[in-house]
Amino acid sequence: RMTSPQLSAEVLKVLLGYVQQQFGFSPSAAVITVPAAFDLAQCAATQTAAELAGLRQAPLLQEPVAAALAYGYSAERLDGTWLVYDLGGGTFDLALVGVRAGQITVLDHEGDNHLGGKDIDWLIVERILIPRLAERWQVESFRQADGGRGRERAMLKAAAETAKIALSASDSATVTLESDRGLLADDAGQEIATDISVSREDLESIARPLIDRTIELCRRLFARNAGTTPSEVMLVGGPTLMPFVRQQLQSQLGLALNTRAHPLTAVAEGAALYAGTQSLDIIARGEPTPTDRSGTQHTISLQHAAVTEDDETALGCRVSAPDASVLMVSSSGWESGQIPLINGACVTRVPLLNRGKNEFSVRVLNMFGADLPISPRSFSVHRGLTAAAAPISHSVGVVIEEGFGNRIVEWLIAKGTGLPVERRVPFRTTRALDPDGEPDVISVHLVEGESRRPDRNRQVGRIDISSSVVPRLIPAGSPVEVHIQISQSRTVRAQVHLPSTDQFFDIETQMTSEEITPSDLTVELLHERQRLEEALPLLDTGEVVALRQRIEQVASEVSAVSSGDAGTTQKALMSLKELQSHLDDIDERGDFPRAVSEARAELAAASPVVLANGSESQERRLQVHASEINRAAESGDISRVEQVEREIVRLRFEVLSSQPWFWKEWFEYLCAAPIAWSEPGTAQVLMQEGSRAIERGNTADLSRVTHKLNALAPNNEGSFGNVGIRRG
């Protein structure tokens, strides 16, 4: 009955309680680490959990950066590239981390937010424990696909995890299952009590496909960064203690394993180091200010870097006492001597003689050389690695119209851009909003992902701007600006600005999981199986085998969705979308000749239209596109060919849409075509409205109706309705 953020908040409250017990205060700020592959929704959920736990400041830190900070804490100066391999309990995170001049930067990352140690636990349950139990008891309902016996399955999973951990140090482990007052019983009510022996060989056999999946993601990351070779692998996460994982990394990737930090604590240690570099926006706890004999209070304000790679750092201090001087002494024996204060302040430099923590004591002396009571009396500076701005994990864009109702994603912020980031991008409306005319809506959809196809991405925000909220007519082609801000912790704020009315509309972010049913997933999977069969001529034997294995893995995940576990559903959905994107890439590989042919056909169709009805500037654009087709065809870049084709389509649409007869012909085509409308009743009403607009000769109404009718056609993405913007 609790949401994931609520459950996470309870964990945070317990951790804060530990601090209260040991130190006598409860922090109101904390650094929280998240996988680099976390999407915006998951980051937003983490922030919500922090707020529910009472944390007023909670910067998020990517786990690969935290791990690298921990690994480099006590090491000598390290420059180069590392691979962070983070196999946790529920997520897999992979990152190329560059270290330059003492600063850590995530160069690129891969990952799977639904792959981790718990998947190995469930494999032990499904492939070892239940089959062994089935030899003596009726336990069919224990299987995940059945969807029942949640308590019994939880007991089996806990036992499986214990065995998995033991097998990292031993060749065999014993799983002891006891009824514990009758709580563990089979489908017939018979009590279960037994010992099951599990060998390391058993574990490695069932875990191999999951570990192979992580190796596949490593190779994908390397292929995308061909000029950057890591020198070693940093191991993070409990499952990396498995000997099999380490053997596979060494044999498959040929990289040395870095074990300087403990895999179970590296991320927490790095988070602690990072916390020392953050400025508090709030006062976590207060201490009484010391006073001298006259009752005067004295404070000292110190400003310095918390962490730096340099062997010295600037220090600024301001003291409330007049006619005083400052004296500093380091734990290494360095002394500053008395530094006079001018107007109560001074700036100096202090040496950092030790790698790691350098501690300094501070004294403030009056004009007679007597110590004044001050707070604080000490400070420290860490000499070591620092973290650069974290990059955004997935590209963020909006869905726009291209040409004749086609919809694509226009990216606003590219994957890998450093955070925080802010963008203002101009667009144009594709239809009018008239408060005195027929009701209409322009929708701006915010998506996260990497595919130009809207449905391959995750929708994270939407705003519907209706004709009823604008004070006057906004014609089609009017400017509209999308403004987006993403913080360092990946929280999103987005707005749409209509300059012609100077109105601002906040895009409502949708940071919840996408809803989908098991039947939806099954239908989509059947479609992808068919796509694979059609793509066989384009694939070699190895690719076919790998793809068939991938489809069977997705099929297994889809079949498990019936258990009702939301996490299982999201895992199956993400796996399916990744499979779809992979098959999209294969389709493009075989589509290059077709793409060139279609681009040239579109040019042939656009030329007479532009020459007969276009302006001089539109004719010049047509000539440029004609040259670009040839260059793109020679380059072999299908994405560039398709881009040129889209620009030609947009040019033709731009010219045609200025002609009154065009809307009549497009409307009549939609009315006559055998289309299975998504909303048949609405389509019939629109057809009647369009016919009346033709009778009245009202082109504006006809264009509005035609756009709305086209949006009901099945070839349009149903979840991205009323798209009403195009490139500016």
XYZ file of C-alpha atoms in Angstrom:
728
model
C 0.000 0.000 0.000
C 3.065 2.289 -0.114
C 4.739 3.808 -3.136
C 8.423 3.335 -3.949
C 9.327 6.903 -2.804
C 7.452 6.331 0.466
C 9.329 3.083 1.105
C 12.651 4.744 0.231
C 11.817 7.593 2.613
C 11.370 5.072 5.436
C 14.880 3.735 4.794
C 16.287 7.276 4.838
C 14.482 8.016 8.111
C 16.143 4.995 9.736
C 19.590 6.135 8.529
C 18.951 9.639 9.848
C 17.867 8.035 13.127
C 21.251 6.331 13.430
C 22.958 9.721 13.152
C 20.628 11.153 15.801
C 21.472 8.323 18.176
C 25.232 8.550 17.690
C 25.829 12.291 17.244
C 22.807 13.923 18.827
C 21.449 15.697 15.766
C 19.559 14.757 12.602
C 21.020 16.049 9.312
C 18.781 18.095 7.066
C 21.087 17.566 4.056
C 22.508 14.441 2.419
C 24.158 13.273 -0.785
C 22.194 10.427 -2.397
C 23.807 8.261 -5.065
C 21.907 6.975 -8.098
C 22.871 4.840 -11.110
C 24.130 6.834 -14.096
C 21.439 5.139 -16.189
C 18.607 6.459 -13.993
C 16.039 8.320 -16.065
C 14.391 11.597 -15.091
C 11.439 9.839 -13.458
C 13.681 7.760 -11.216
C 15.702 10.834 -10.200
C 12.469 12.706 -9.446
C 11.252 9.779 -7.320
C 14.536 9.817 -5.383
C 14.159 13.539 -4.692
C 10.594 12.935 -3.528
C 11.831 10.266 -1.105
C 14.393 12.712 0.293
C 11.701 15.354 0.850
C 9.399 12.827 2.539
C 12.266 11.869 4.861
C 12.714 15.514 5.901
C 15.860 16.279 3.902
C 15.767 19.860 2.669
C 18.874 19.517 0.511
C 19.735 16.261 -1.300
C 22.056 16.553 -4.316
C 22.146 13.372 -6.405
C 25.522 11.893 -7.349
C 26.034 9.342 -10.109
C 27.374 6.108 -8.670
C 30.276 5.737 -11.165
C 31.573 9.154 -10.083
C 31.215 8.214 -6.417
C 33.060 4.941 -6.989
C 35.871 6.694 -8.876
C 36.251 9.207 -6.038
C 36.618 6.329 -3.579
C 39.083 4.426 -5.758
C 41.224 7.520 -6.304
C 41.069 8.757 -2.704
C 44.401 7.416 -1.510
C 46.043 6.727 -4.859
C 48.779 8.771 -6.416
C 47.750 11.207 -9.122
C 45.911 9.225 -11.773
C 45.279 10.365 -15.319
C 43.611 8.167 -17.885
C 40.359 6.332 -18.463
C 38.713 3.796 -16.162
C 35.761 1.498 -16.640
C 33.352 1.427 -13.699
C 31.492 -1.902 -13.649
C 28.709 -1.546 -11.083
C 26.527 -4.626 -10.671
C 24.233 -3.861 -7.768
C 21.236 -5.499 -6.218
C 18.702 -4.215 -8.732
C 20.577 -2.180 -11.351
C 23.593 -2.488 -13.622
C 25.628 0.650 -14.281
C 28.555 0.924 -16.640
C 30.604 4.061 -17.209
C 33.758 5.240 -18.915
C 35.328 7.653 -16.454
C 38.070 10.022 -17.535
C 40.532 11.492 -15.042
C 42.326 14.639 -16.192
C 44.258 17.015 -13.925
C 42.629 15.565 -10.843
C 39.053 15.886 -12.114
C 36.715 12.966 -12.750
C 34.337 13.151 -15.711
C 31.825 10.554 -16.907
C 32.643 10.308 -20.627
C 29.817 7.926 -21.520
C 27.684 5.322 -19.856
C 25.540 2.276 -20.473
C 23.369 0.286 -18.165
C 20.217 -1.594 -17.397
C 18.010 -0.273 -14.610
C 16.365 -3.704 -14.293
C 19.385 -6.018 -14.082
C 21.117 -6.876 -10.834
C 21.840 -9.376 -8.116
C 18.151 -9.925 -7.393
C 17.755 -11.374 -10.902
C 20.376 -13.989 -10.030
C 18.473 -14.694 -6.807
C 15.249 -15.285 -8.740
C 17.087 -17.577 -11.180
C 18.233 -19.673 -8.221
C 14.616 -19.830 -7.043
C 13.128 -20.658 -10.450
C 15.850 -22.908 -11.880
C 17.237 -24.675 -8.789
C 15.088 -24.451 -5.655
C 11.594 -24.906 -7.118
C 12.596 -27.824 -9.421
C 14.257 -29.562 -6.431
C 11.202 -28.958 -4.261
C 8.925 -30.198 -7.053
C 10.507 -33.634 -6.708
C 8.704 -34.070 -3.341
C 6.078 -31.328 -3.012
C 3.408 -29.591 -5.077
C 4.929 -26.131 -5.611
C 3.706 -25.025 -9.036
C 2.121 -21.872 -7.517
C 5.555 -20.832 -6.220
C 6.643 -19.885 -9.745
C 6.824 -16.207 -10.641
C 4.482 -16.486 -13.621
C 1.730 -17.784 -11.341
C 1.451 -14.449 -9.535
C 0.578 -15.927 -6.120
C 2.313 -17.176 -2.966
C 4.219 -13.928 -2.502
C 5.265 -14.690 1.099
C 6.598 -18.135 0.204
C 8.472 -16.748 -2.793
C 10.026 -14.063 -0.581
C 11.291 -16.766 1.784
C 12.816 -18.698 -1.122
C 14.463 -15.552 -2.500
C 16.028 -14.706 0.870
C 17.435 -18.242 1.074
C 18.706 -17.980 -2.509
C 20.518 -14.707 -1.769
C 22.226 -16.237 1.255
C 23.414 -19.171 -0.874
C 24.638 -16.846 -3.643
C 26.752 -14.861 -1.186
C 28.196 -18.032 0.344
C 29.169 -19.354 -3.097
C 31.516 -16.386 -3.614
C 33.805 -17.977 -1.011
C 32.872 -21.687 -1.209
C 32.344 -24.283 -3.938
C 28.985 -25.298 -2.467
C 26.280 -23.983 -0.159
C 23.305 -25.510 1.633
C 19.888 -23.894 1.497
C 17.909 -24.823 4.595
C 14.133 -24.472 4.256
C 12.069 -24.912 7.364
C 8.341 -24.479 7.861
C 8.736 -22.050 10.793
C 5.373 -22.770 12.438
C 3.781 -23.937 9.225
C 4.384 -20.755 7.177
C 6.129 -22.678 4.385
C 3.712 -25.203 2.892
C 3.100 -26.546 -0.597
C -0.047 -26.200 -2.728
C -1.671 -29.120 -0.889
C -0.905 -27.610 2.511
C 1.893 -30.070 3.233
C 4.711 -28.680 5.366
C 8.066 -28.131 3.607
C 11.300 -28.777 5.477
C 14.477 -29.764 3.621
C 18.108 -28.960 2.812
C 19.084 -28.241 -0.811
C 22.709 -28.264 -1.907
C 23.710 -25.654 -4.502
C 27.132 -25.734 -6.173
C 29.100 -22.839 -7.603
C 28.880 -24.615 -10.955
C 25.060 -24.592 -10.671
C 25.111 -20.870 -9.958
C 27.477 -20.021 -12.800
C 25.423 -22.015 -15.272
C 22.210 -20.093 -14.618
C 23.898 -16.690 -14.116
C 25.905 -16.859 -17.363
C 23.224 -15.209 -19.601
C 22.953 -12.250 -17.225
C 26.711 -11.788 -16.998
C 26.954 -12.167 -20.788
C 24.407 -9.368 -21.015
C 26.687 -7.090 -18.960
C 29.651 -7.977 -21.197
C 27.519 -7.140 -24.250
C 26.793 -3.703 -22.776
C 30.529 -3.221 -22.113
C 31.315 -3.929 -25.756
C 28.543 -1.593 -26.892
C 30.063 1.167 -24.767
C 33.547 0.477 -26.168
C 32.248 0.481 -29.748
C 30.647 3.879 -29.199
C 33.950 5.213 -27.830
C 36.379 3.504 -30.174
C 39.194 5.995 -29.564
C 39.027 5.698 -25.773
C 40.404 2.538 -24.166
C 40.138 2.084 -20.385
C 43.232 0.926 -18.541
C 41.408 -0.994 -15.807
C 38.035 -1.981 -14.387
C 36.737 -0.702 -11.061
C 34.450 -3.245 -9.433
C 31.396 -1.942 -7.602
C 28.472 -3.838 -6.065
C 28.113 -7.058 -4.100
C 27.663 -9.404 -7.105
C 31.144 -8.407 -8.378
C 32.533 -10.501 -5.511
C 31.434 -13.579 -7.487
C 34.564 -15.254 -8.936
C 32.665 -15.976 -12.164
C 31.989 -12.261 -12.760
C 35.670 -11.414 -12.326
C 36.793 -14.281 -14.546
C 34.433 -13.198 -17.333
C 35.557 -9.572 -17.166
C 39.205 -10.547 -17.454
C 38.775 -13.192 -20.151
C 36.168 -11.363 -22.261
C 37.460 -7.787 -21.998
C 41.152 -8.350 -21.262
C 41.307 -5.538 -18.682
C 43.017 -5.505 -15.296
C 40.751 -5.501 -12.225
C 41.160 -2.658 -9.747
C 40.317 -3.826 -6.220
C 41.701 -0.899 -4.172
C 38.257 -0.078 -2.768
C 35.717 -2.544 -1.399
C 32.880 -3.123 -3.892
C 30.225 -2.944 -1.156
C 31.334 0.396 0.308
C 33.044 2.242 -2.571
C 29.963 4.221 -3.578
C 29.184 5.254 0.011
C 32.794 6.329 0.587
C 32.755 8.363 -2.615
C 29.468 9.976 -1.619
C 31.014 11.027 1.697
C 33.970 12.597 -0.119
C 31.601 14.399 -2.491
C 29.494 15.642 0.427
C 32.572 17.439 1.714
C 32.678 19.519 -1.475
C 29.065 20.725 -1.273
C 27.963 24.040 0.210
C 25.049 23.891 2.605
C 22.066 25.953 1.540
C 20.707 25.428 5.036
C 22.198 25.211 8.525
C 22.247 21.556 9.489
C 22.799 22.231 13.181
C 23.763 25.190 15.317
C 26.449 25.593 17.966
C 26.700 28.390 20.523
C 29.029 31.218 19.536
C 31.918 31.632 22.031
C 32.201 34.900 23.980
C 35.175 36.650 25.609
C 35.268 37.993 29.188
C 33.327 41.075 28.172
C 30.589 38.891 26.721
C 31.480 39.814 23.130
C 30.726 37.114 20.583
C 33.335 36.335 17.901
C 32.803 34.379 14.717
C 35.178 33.468 11.924
C 34.014 32.746 8.391
C 36.355 30.572 6.294
C 36.074 30.156 2.537
C 38.188 27.513 0.775
C 37.961 24.544 -1.577
C 36.857 21.387 0.184
C 38.665 19.162 -2.331
C 41.377 20.087 -4.819
C 44.088 18.342 -6.830
C 46.523 21.241 -6.260
C 49.248 21.220 -3.621
C 47.984 24.507 -2.163
C 44.695 26.371 -1.991
C 43.427 29.898 -1.420
C 41.832 30.671 1.931
C 39.688 33.667 2.735
C 38.657 34.498 6.276
C 36.590 37.202 7.964
C 36.521 37.768 11.712
C 34.076 39.839 13.728
C 36.871 41.152 15.990
C 38.652 44.462 15.065
C 42.421 44.967 15.270
C 43.137 41.248 15.232
C 45.333 38.785 13.385
C 44.983 35.169 12.343
C 47.384 32.288 12.938
C 47.039 28.875 11.284
C 48.925 25.644 11.971
C 48.662 22.436 9.930
C 48.827 18.930 11.342
C 51.993 18.484 9.231
C 53.799 21.209 11.171
C 53.402 24.196 8.830
C 52.671 27.552 10.469
C 51.384 30.673 8.761
C 52.675 33.213 11.237
C 50.425 36.081 12.293
C 48.438 37.447 9.361
C 46.988 40.904 10.075
C 43.336 41.496 9.261
C 42.361 44.512 7.182
C 38.796 45.572 7.904
C 38.409 42.234 9.637
C 39.391 40.101 6.619
C 42.370 38.530 4.869
C 43.185 36.261 1.927
C 46.129 33.880 1.974
C 47.238 30.508 0.623
C 47.804 27.355 2.649
C 49.942 24.372 1.559
C 48.476 20.876 1.227
C 51.438 18.699 2.152
C 49.548 15.411 2.392
C 47.559 13.567 -0.214
C 44.160 13.052 1.382
C 43.011 15.063 4.384
C 44.992 18.153 5.486
C 43.871 19.538 8.867
C 44.477 23.058 10.170
C 43.871 24.734 13.519
C 42.942 28.419 13.630
C 43.686 31.068 16.260
C 42.581 34.706 16.329
C 44.792 37.033 18.380
C 43.985 40.537 19.617
C 46.445 43.437 19.499
C 48.077 42.196 22.702
C 48.630 38.655 21.312
C 45.913 37.095 23.456
C 43.654 34.401 22.034
C 40.081 35.382 21.316
C 37.307 32.777 21.671
C 36.121 31.870 18.170
C 34.177 29.225 16.338
C 35.123 27.204 14.371
C 38.658 26.550 15.608
C 39.724 24.225 12.760
C 39.151 23.339 9.124
C 40.353 20.739 6.653
C 41.020 20.521 2.920
C 41.202 17.263 1.000
C 43.872 16.934 -1.659
C 42.593 14.472 -4.247
C 40.196 13.883 -7.090
C 37.229 16.158 -7.735
C 34.067 15.466 -9.727
C 33.173 17.410 -12.856
C 29.589 18.323 -13.685
C 27.515 15.160 -14.048
C 26.239 14.490 -17.585
C 22.596 13.945 -18.420
C 21.925 10.232 -18.926
C 19.390 10.401 -21.774
C 18.576 12.979 -24.439
C 15.504 15.146 -23.858
C 13.359 16.550 -26.650
C 9.882 17.439 -27.864
C 7.647 15.782 -30.436
C 7.140 17.921 -33.549
C 5.242 17.619 -36.819
C 7.126 17.163 -40.066
C 5.366 17.594 -43.345
C 2.110 15.693 -43.807
C 1.327 14.802 -40.199
C 4.554 12.839 -39.678
C 5.900 13.078 -36.129
C 9.495 12.946 -34.988
C 11.490 13.972 -31.929
C 13.461 17.213 -32.001
C 16.200 16.997 -29.363
C 16.610 19.937 -26.990
C 19.409 18.533 -24.820
C 21.730 15.756 -26.000
C 22.822 12.804 -23.878
C 26.137 13.538 -22.172
C 25.551 17.276 -21.741
C 26.927 18.502 -18.411
C 24.457 19.486 -15.696
C 22.972 21.879 -14.778
C 21.793 22.904 -18.249
C 19.279 25.321 -19.708
C 17.957 25.650 -23.276
C 15.533 27.955 -25.119
C 14.494 26.555 -28.509
C 12.200 28.313 -31.025
C 9.387 26.504 -32.855
C 6.274 27.444 -34.854
C 2.642 26.492 -34.392
C 1.197 24.257 -37.114
C -2.369 25.436 -36.681
C -4.303 28.382 -35.297
C -5.770 28.897 -31.840
C -8.823 31.151 -31.955
C -10.789 31.888 -28.756
C -13.769 32.935 -30.881
C -13.609 29.952 -33.237
C -13.928 26.184 -32.918
C -12.225 24.698 -29.814
C -8.750 23.392 -30.573
C -5.632 22.300 -28.695
C -1.888 22.457 -29.339
C 0.088 19.915 -27.312
C 3.789 19.983 -26.502
C 5.120 16.550 -25.505
C 8.428 16.262 -23.622
C 10.217 12.913 -24.123
C 13.386 11.207 -22.916
C 15.383 8.670 -24.930
C 17.503 8.432 -28.075
C 15.148 7.481 -30.920
C 13.664 9.881 -33.470
C 10.484 7.806 -33.259
C 8.322 9.225 -30.450
C 6.977 5.845 -29.322
C 10.488 4.468 -28.716
C 11.032 7.050 -25.987
C 9.525 7.744 -22.591
C 7.100 10.641 -22.259
C 8.118 12.775 -19.268
C 5.956 15.851 -19.702
C 3.069 17.427 -21.572
C 1.174 20.705 -21.807
C -2.107 21.184 -23.678
C -2.707 24.789 -24.748
C -6.343 25.212 -25.722
C -7.924 27.990 -27.756
C -9.994 28.961 -24.706
C -6.926 30.204 -22.752
C -5.505 32.605 -25.378
C -6.834 36.190 -25.430
C -6.836 36.576 -29.211
C -6.200 34.705 -32.445
C -2.829 32.989 -32.752
C -2.418 32.149 -36.451
C -0.734 28.993 -37.708
C 3.000 29.600 -38.078
C 3.195 31.821 -34.984
C 6.380 31.606 -32.898
C 6.434 29.412 -29.811
C 9.437 28.881 -27.537
C 10.218 25.862 -25.344
C 12.345 26.642 -22.296
C 13.812 23.732 -20.318
C 16.036 23.623 -17.242
C 17.572 20.478 -15.736
C 19.357 20.780 -12.398
C 22.506 19.003 -11.298
C 20.253 16.462 -9.575
C 18.276 16.029 -12.833
C 15.067 17.692 -11.710
C 13.207 19.208 -14.655
C 11.400 22.497 -15.148
C 9.965 23.255 -18.578
C 7.808 26.035 -19.990
C 6.176 26.998 -23.272
C 6.149 30.691 -24.197
C 3.769 32.231 -26.736
C 5.479 35.540 -27.670
C 2.462 36.908 -29.562
C 0.392 36.960 -26.338
C 3.339 36.885 -23.890
C 1.850 33.864 -22.120
C 3.828 31.205 -20.265
C 2.619 27.631 -19.703
C 4.383 25.166 -17.402
C 4.870 21.708 -18.883
C 3.472 19.232 -16.390
C 6.083 16.565 -15.786
C 4.866 12.963 -15.692
C 7.339 11.171 -13.464
C 5.351 7.969 -13.077
C 5.873 4.602 -14.700
C 4.291 4.049 -18.092
C 1.135 1.969 -17.777
C 0.979 -1.113 -19.948
C -0.850 -4.444 -19.715
C 0.584 -7.949 -20.183
C -1.527 -8.339 -23.335
C -0.045 -5.119 -24.767
C 3.454 -6.466 -24.181
C 2.569 -9.814 -25.743
C 1.182 -8.191 -28.898
C 4.259 -5.959 -29.223
C 6.574 -8.954 -28.775
C 4.766 -10.919 -31.513
C 5.275 -7.950 -33.837
C 9.017 -7.851 -33.061
C 9.315 -11.596 -33.758
C 7.831 -10.953 -37.198
C 10.234 -8.047 -37.773
C 13.169 -10.318 -36.958
C 12.024 -12.890 -39.512
C 11.758 -10.160 -42.158
C 15.262 -8.879 -41.290
C 16.997 -12.293 -41.588
C 18.531 -11.555 -45.046
C 20.368 -8.587 -43.515
C 21.943 -10.545 -40.645
C 24.833 -12.933 -40.252
C 24.464 -16.174 -38.308
C 25.900 -14.760 -35.084
C 23.474 -11.837 -35.081
C 20.522 -14.135 -35.709
C 21.476 -16.383 -32.785
C 22.031 -13.408 -30.474
C 18.742 -11.762 -31.450
C 16.767 -14.976 -31.050
C 18.252 -15.395 -27.575
C 17.386 -11.781 -26.779
C 13.787 -12.252 -27.918
C 13.432 -15.378 -25.771
C 14.784 -13.464 -22.789
C 12.255 -10.673 -23.391
C 9.528 -13.320 -23.792
C 10.480 -14.751 -20.407
C 10.272 -11.286 -18.848
C 6.897 -10.657 -20.493
C 5.500 -13.947 -19.179
C 6.600 -12.960 -15.660
C 4.540 -9.747 -15.799
C 1.395 -11.643 -14.800
C 2.810 -11.829 -11.270
C 1.573 -8.258 -10.813
C 4.983 -6.878 -9.794
C 5.312 -3.309 -11.165
C 9.087 -3.675 -11.301
C 8.737 -6.767 -13.475
C 6.427 -4.881 -15.829
C 8.844 -1.977 -16.224
C 11.751 -4.356 -16.769
C 9.861 -6.141 -19.566
C 8.817 -2.824 -21.122
C 12.368 -1.431 -21.130
C 13.746 -4.683 -22.574
C 11.094 -4.602 -25.299
C 11.895 -0.992 -26.224
C 15.590 -1.799 -26.408
C 14.811 -4.762 -28.690
C 12.662 -2.497 -30.877
C 15.459 0.064 -31.164
C 17.919 -2.680 -32.124
C 15.593 -3.902 -34.862
C 15.082 -0.286 -35.964
C 18.861 -0.055 -36.487
C 18.803 -3.272 -38.547
C 15.942 -1.932 -40.647
C 17.992 1.194 -41.375
C 20.975 -0.946 -42.386
C 18.959 -2.535 -45.183
C 17.029 0.568 -46.039
C 19.806 2.786 -47.380
C 19.069 2.192 -51.094
C 15.373 2.613 -50.412
C 16.017 5.816 -48.430
C 18.044 7.350 -51.281
C 15.376 6.347 -53.799
C 12.585 7.817 -51.664
C 14.520 11.050 -51.094
C 15.009 11.491 -54.835
C 11.354 10.662 -55.464
C 10.347 13.293 -52.915
C 12.618 15.801 -54.651
C 10.961 14.989 -57.972
C 7.522 15.500 -56.417
C 8.501 18.751 -54.685
C 10.245 20.407 -57.641
C 7.170 21.278 -59.783
C 5.229 22.371 -56.682
C 7.963 24.733 -55.494
C 8.765 26.074 -58.970
C 5.087 26.777 -59.694
C 3.992 28.180 -56.326
C 7.070 28.922 -54.197
C 9.025 32.086 -53.544
C 12.589 32.733 -54.734
C 13.986 31.765 -51.325
C 12.025 28.505 -51.390
C 13.392 27.735 -54.868
C 16.946 28.313 -53.595
C 16.288 25.946 -50.664
C 15.112 23.320 -53.150
C 18.383 23.627 -55.098
C 20.414 23.227 -51.898
C 18.445 20.097 -50.955
C 19.049 18.609 -54.411
C 22.816 18.955 -53.906
C 22.609 17.584 -50.350
C 20.890 14.391 -51.526
C 23.846 13.514 -53.734
C 26.378 14.238 -51.002
C 24.392 12.230 -48.441
C 24.057 9.306 -50.875
C 27.828 9.268 -51.422
C 28.507 9.340 -47.666
C 26.422 6.219 -46.989
C 24.839 7.966 -43.988
C 21.187 6.932 -43.948
C 20.303 9.341 -41.144
C 21.538 12.259 -43.266
C 19.609 11.006 -46.312
C 16.432 10.777 -44.243
C 17.073 14.214 -42.764
C 17.331 15.772 -46.244
C 14.151 13.958 -47.286
C 12.329 15.356 -44.238
C 13.497 18.869 -45.113
C 12.204 18.463 -48.677
C 8.873 17.146 -47.367
C 8.659 20.131 -45.030
C 9.430 22.543 -47.893
C 6.771 20.973 -50.116
C 4.257 21.074 -47.270
C 5.167 24.704 -46.565
C 4.449 25.675 -50.173
C 1.321 23.536 -50.533
C -0.224 24.629 -47.225
C -0.263 28.212 -48.468
C -2.617 27.139 -51.284
C -6.362 27.050 -50.400
C -7.028 24.050 -52.685
C -4.473 21.930 -50.812
C -6.557 21.652 -47.639
C -9.635 20.661 -49.615
C -7.757 17.887 -51.428
C -6.100 16.566 -48.221
C -9.440 16.628 -46.376
C -11.234 14.800 -49.195
C -8.437 12.224 -49.355
C -8.812 11.488 -45.609
C -12.590 11.200 -45.972
C -12.355 8.771 -48.883
C -9.484 6.608 -47.583
C -10.312 3.281 -45.811
C -8.956 4.416 -42.426
C -9.655 2.651 -39.116
C -10.091 5.802 -37.037
C -8.978 5.689 -33.403
C -12.166 7.615 -32.492
C -14.763 6.891 -35.210
C -17.441 9.131 -33.698
C -15.114 12.122 -33.463
C -13.913 11.476 -37.016
C -17.494 11.609 -38.316
C -18.111 14.922 -36.540
C -14.907 16.370 -38.008
C -15.875 15.235 -41.519
C -19.171 17.109 -41.165
C -17.371 20.225 -39.869
C -14.916 20.070 -42.768
C -17.687 19.791 -45.343
C -19.372 22.890 -43.891
C -16.045 24.763 -43.960
C -15.675 23.920 -47.676
C -19.193 25.196 -48.343
C -18.383 28.473 -46.565
C -14.965 28.742 -48.213
C -13.325 29.003 -44.777
C -9.756 27.760 -45.311
C -8.688 28.417 -41.702
C -11.440 26.171 -40.310
C -10.755 23.531 -42.969
C -7.036 23.379 -42.144
C -7.834 23.056 -38.408
C -10.328 20.234 -39.019
C -7.950 18.429 -41.402
C -5.160 18.501 -38.792
C -7.460 17.080 -36.123
C -8.802 14.424 -38.470
C -5.293 13.390 -39.484
C -4.399 12.992 -35.793
C -7.055 10.270 -35.500
C -5.474 8.138 -38.214
C -3.842 4.940 -36.870
C -0.446 5.711 -38.389
C -0.067 8.559 -35.900
C 1.253 7.885 -32.413
C -1.851 7.702 -30.244
C -0.024 8.816 -27.079
C 1.237 11.943 -28.812
C -2.010 13.522 -29.939
C -2.611 17.158 -30.929
C 1.048 17.809 -31.726
C 0.934 21.391 -32.905
C 4.525 22.609 -33.292
C 7.229 22.352 -35.928
C 10.766 23.654 -36.266
C 11.086 27.424 -36.050
